[in-house]
Short mmCIF file of C-alpha atoms in Angstrom, two decimals:
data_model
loop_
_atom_site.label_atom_id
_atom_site.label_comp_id
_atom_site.label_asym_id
_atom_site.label_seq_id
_atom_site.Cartn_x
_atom_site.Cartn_y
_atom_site.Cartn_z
CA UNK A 1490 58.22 106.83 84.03
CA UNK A 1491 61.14 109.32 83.59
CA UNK A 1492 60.58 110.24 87.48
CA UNK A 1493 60.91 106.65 88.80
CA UNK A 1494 63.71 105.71 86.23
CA UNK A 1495 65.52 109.10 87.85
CA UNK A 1496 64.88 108.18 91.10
CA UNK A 1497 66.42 104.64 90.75
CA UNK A 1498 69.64 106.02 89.44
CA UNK A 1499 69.74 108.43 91.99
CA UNK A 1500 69.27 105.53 94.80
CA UNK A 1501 72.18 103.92 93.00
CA UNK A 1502 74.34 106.68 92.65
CA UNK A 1503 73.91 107.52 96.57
CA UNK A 1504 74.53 103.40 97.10
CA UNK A 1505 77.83 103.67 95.21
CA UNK A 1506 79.02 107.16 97.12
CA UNK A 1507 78.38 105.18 100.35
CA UNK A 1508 79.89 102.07 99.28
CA UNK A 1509 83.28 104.08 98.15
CA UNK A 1510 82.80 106.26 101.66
CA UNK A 1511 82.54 102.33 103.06
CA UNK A 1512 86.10 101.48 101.74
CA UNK A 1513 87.47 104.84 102.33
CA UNK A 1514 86.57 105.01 106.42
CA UNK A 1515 87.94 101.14 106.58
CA UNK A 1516 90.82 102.11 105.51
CA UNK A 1517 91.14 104.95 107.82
CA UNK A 1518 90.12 102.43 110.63
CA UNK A 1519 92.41 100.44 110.08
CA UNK A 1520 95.46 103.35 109.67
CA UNK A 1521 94.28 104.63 113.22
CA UNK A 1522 94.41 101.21 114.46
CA UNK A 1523 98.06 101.08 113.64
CA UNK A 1524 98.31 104.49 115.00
CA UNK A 1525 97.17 103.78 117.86
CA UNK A 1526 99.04 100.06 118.23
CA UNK A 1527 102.09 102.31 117.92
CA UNK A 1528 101.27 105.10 120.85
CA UNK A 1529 100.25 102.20 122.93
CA UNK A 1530 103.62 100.40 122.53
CA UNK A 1531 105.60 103.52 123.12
CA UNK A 1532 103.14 104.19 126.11
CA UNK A 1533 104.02 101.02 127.27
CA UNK A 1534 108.18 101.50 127.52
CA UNK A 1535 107.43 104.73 128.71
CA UNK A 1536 105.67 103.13 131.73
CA UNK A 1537 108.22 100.70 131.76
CA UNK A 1538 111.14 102.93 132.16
CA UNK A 1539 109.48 105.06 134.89
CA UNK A 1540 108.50 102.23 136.57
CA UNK A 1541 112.28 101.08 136.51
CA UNK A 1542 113.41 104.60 137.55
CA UNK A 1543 111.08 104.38 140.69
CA UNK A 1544 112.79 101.38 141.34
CA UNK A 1545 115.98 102.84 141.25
CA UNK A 1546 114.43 106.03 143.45
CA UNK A 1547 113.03 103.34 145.87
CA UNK A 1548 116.77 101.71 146.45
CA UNK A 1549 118.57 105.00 146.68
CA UNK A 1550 116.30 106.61 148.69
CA UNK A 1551 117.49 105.22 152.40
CA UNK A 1552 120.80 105.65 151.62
CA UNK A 1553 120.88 109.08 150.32
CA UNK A 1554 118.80 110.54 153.39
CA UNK A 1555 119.98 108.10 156.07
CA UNK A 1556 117.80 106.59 158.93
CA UNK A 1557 114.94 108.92 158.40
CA UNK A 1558 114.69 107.45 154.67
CA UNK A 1559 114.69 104.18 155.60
CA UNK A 1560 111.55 104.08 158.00
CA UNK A 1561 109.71 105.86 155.37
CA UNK A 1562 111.09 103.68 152.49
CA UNK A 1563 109.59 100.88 154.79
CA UNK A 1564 106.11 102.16 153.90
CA UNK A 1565 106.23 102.25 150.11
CA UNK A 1566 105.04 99.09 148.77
CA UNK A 1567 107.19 97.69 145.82
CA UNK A 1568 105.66 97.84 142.52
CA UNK A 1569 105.03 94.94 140.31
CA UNK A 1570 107.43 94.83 137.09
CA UNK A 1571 104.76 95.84 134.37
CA UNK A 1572 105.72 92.36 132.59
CA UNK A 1573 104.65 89.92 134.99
CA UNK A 1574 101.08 90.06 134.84
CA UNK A 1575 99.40 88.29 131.94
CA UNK A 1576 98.24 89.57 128.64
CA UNK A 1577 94.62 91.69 129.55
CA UNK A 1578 95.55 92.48 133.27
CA UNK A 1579 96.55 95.72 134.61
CA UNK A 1580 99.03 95.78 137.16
CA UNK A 1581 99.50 99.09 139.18
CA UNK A 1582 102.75 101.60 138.97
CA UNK A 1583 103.23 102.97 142.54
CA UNK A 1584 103.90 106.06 143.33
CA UNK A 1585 106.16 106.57 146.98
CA UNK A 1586 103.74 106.81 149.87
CA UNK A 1587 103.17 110.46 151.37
CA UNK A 1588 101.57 111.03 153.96
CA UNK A 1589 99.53 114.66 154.87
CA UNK A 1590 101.66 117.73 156.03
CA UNK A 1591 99.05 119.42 158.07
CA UNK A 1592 98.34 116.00 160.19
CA UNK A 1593 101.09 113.35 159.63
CA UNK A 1594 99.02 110.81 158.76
CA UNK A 1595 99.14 108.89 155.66
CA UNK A 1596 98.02 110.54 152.51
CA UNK A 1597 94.83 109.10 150.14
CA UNK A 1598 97.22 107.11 148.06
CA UNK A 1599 94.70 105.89 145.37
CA UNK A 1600 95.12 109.07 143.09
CA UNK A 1601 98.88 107.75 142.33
CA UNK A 1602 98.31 104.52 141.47
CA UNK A 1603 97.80 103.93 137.93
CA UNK A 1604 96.94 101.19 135.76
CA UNK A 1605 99.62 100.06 133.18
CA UNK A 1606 97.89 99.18 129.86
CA UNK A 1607 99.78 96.94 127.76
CA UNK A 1608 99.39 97.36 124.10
CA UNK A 1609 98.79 94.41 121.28
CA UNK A 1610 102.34 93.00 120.53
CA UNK A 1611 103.46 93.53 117.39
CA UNK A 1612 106.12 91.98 115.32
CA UNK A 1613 109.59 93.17 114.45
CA UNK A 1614 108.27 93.71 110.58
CA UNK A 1615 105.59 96.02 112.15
CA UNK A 1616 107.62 98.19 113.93
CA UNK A 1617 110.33 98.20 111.53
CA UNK A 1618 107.84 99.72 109.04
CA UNK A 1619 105.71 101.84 111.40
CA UNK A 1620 108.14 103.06 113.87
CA UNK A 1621 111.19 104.73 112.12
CA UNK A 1622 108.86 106.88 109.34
CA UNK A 1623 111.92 109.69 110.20
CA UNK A 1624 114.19 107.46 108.99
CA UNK A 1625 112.80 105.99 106.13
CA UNK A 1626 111.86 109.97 104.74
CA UNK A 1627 115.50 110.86 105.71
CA UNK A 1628 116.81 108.08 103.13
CA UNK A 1629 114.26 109.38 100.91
CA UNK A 1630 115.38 112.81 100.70
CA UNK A 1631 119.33 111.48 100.56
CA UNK A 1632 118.54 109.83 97.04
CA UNK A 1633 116.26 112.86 95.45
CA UNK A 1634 119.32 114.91 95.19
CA UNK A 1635 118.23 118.88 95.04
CA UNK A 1636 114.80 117.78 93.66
CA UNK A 1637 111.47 119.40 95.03
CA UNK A 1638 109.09 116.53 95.80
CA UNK A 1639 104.96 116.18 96.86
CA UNK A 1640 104.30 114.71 99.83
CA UNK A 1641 102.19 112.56 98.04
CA UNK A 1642 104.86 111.29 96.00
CA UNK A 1643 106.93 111.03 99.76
CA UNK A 1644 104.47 108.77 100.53
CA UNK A 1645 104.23 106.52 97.73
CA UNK A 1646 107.60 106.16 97.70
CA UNK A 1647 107.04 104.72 101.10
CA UNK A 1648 104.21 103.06 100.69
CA UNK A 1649 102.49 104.79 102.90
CA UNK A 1650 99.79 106.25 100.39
CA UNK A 1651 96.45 103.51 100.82
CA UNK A 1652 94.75 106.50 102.56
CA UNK A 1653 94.23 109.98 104.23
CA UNK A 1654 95.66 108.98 107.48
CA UNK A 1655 98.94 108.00 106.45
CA UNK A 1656 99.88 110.80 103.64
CA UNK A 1657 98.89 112.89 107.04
CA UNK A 1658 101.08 111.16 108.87
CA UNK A 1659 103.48 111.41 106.42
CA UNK A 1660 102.97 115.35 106.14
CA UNK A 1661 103.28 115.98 109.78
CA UNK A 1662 106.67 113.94 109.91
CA UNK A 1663 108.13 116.21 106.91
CA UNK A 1664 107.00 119.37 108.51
CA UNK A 1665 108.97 118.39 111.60
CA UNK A 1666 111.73 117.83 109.77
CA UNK A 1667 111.27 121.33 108.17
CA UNK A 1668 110.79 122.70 112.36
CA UNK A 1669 114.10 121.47 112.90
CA UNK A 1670 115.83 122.43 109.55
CA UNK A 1671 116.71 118.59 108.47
CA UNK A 1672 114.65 119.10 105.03
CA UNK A 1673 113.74 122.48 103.33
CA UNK A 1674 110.55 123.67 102.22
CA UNK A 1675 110.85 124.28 98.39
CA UNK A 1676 107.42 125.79 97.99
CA UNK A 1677 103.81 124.85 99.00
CA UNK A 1678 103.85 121.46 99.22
CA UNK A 1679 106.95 120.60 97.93
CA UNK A 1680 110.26 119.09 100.23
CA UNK A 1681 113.78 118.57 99.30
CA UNK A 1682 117.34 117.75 101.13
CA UNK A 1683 118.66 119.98 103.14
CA UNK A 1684 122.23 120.82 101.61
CA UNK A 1685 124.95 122.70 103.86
#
């Protein structure tokens, strides 16, 4: 009777360590999620802007090199703007045709092209509180005065401390700020201003 009355708390004790490892790795799902919403939407204007800056290469290009640019500018096909295609589709960034130096002929063009992936939108309240975490710790640090602080307590200040993922986060952002000497390191684990 003692064996089976062991046994059944043990089963219960294992139920509530997954249950709690349950929350914990939703939580985490969910961080990365936003983590990932926010590469995505930087990959995005990153595509963007090289897209416009082929453009701009495209349109410059037959007057910069003169008559010999021109026939060859005839052969590059004009990429879509990375906006105009609806929400799921992936339109193509193209990259200036080449062609093959040992024969002339045109170049296997397929390893340029490249999809452009467009992120979920998100709203201006998202990416006011997920995409200026520098800023936010920098106003921080400018009302702790000369005070050593956690990173923990960094991110609770923040509200960034619901899980693992974003104390991390918050972590890696402070020792960057330590790399380029906008915060000191006041022990292990501890931050404060930087002071001239």
């Amino acid at each position: 009777m003692v064996a089976a009355t062991r046994t059944t708390r043990n089963i219960e004790i294992t139920a509530e360590n997954l249950q709690d490892e349950l929350h914990r790795l939703e939580a985490q799902r969910q961080s990365l999620e936003r983590e990932l919403a926010a590469v995505t939407a930087h990959l995005g204007s990153v595509q963007q802007a090289l897209a416009a800056l082929q453009g701009l290469m495209r349109k410059d290009l037959p007057t910069a090199s003169g008559p010999a640019a021109s026939s060859s500018a005839a052969e590059v096909p004009a990429a879509e703007p990375v906006g105009s295609a609806g929400p799921g589709t992936s339109p193509a960034v193209n990259a200036p045709a080449a062609t093959d130096d040992r024969t002339g002929a045109p170049a296997d063009t397929s390893e340029r092209t490249r999809p452009v992936r467009r992120g979920p939108e998100r709203t201006a309240q998202e990416q006011g509180k997920y995409g200026r975490l520098t800023e936010q710790i920098m106003e921080f640090f400018a009302g702790t005065g000369e005070a050593a602080v956690r990173a923990r307590d960094v991110a609770a200040a923040l509200g960034r401390d619901t899980d693992a993922g974003s104390i991390n986060a918050v972590r890696s952002t402070l020792d960057r700020l330590v790399g380029t000497s906008r915060i000191q390191r006041a022990g292990r684990g501890l931050y404060r201003a930087q002071f001239s």
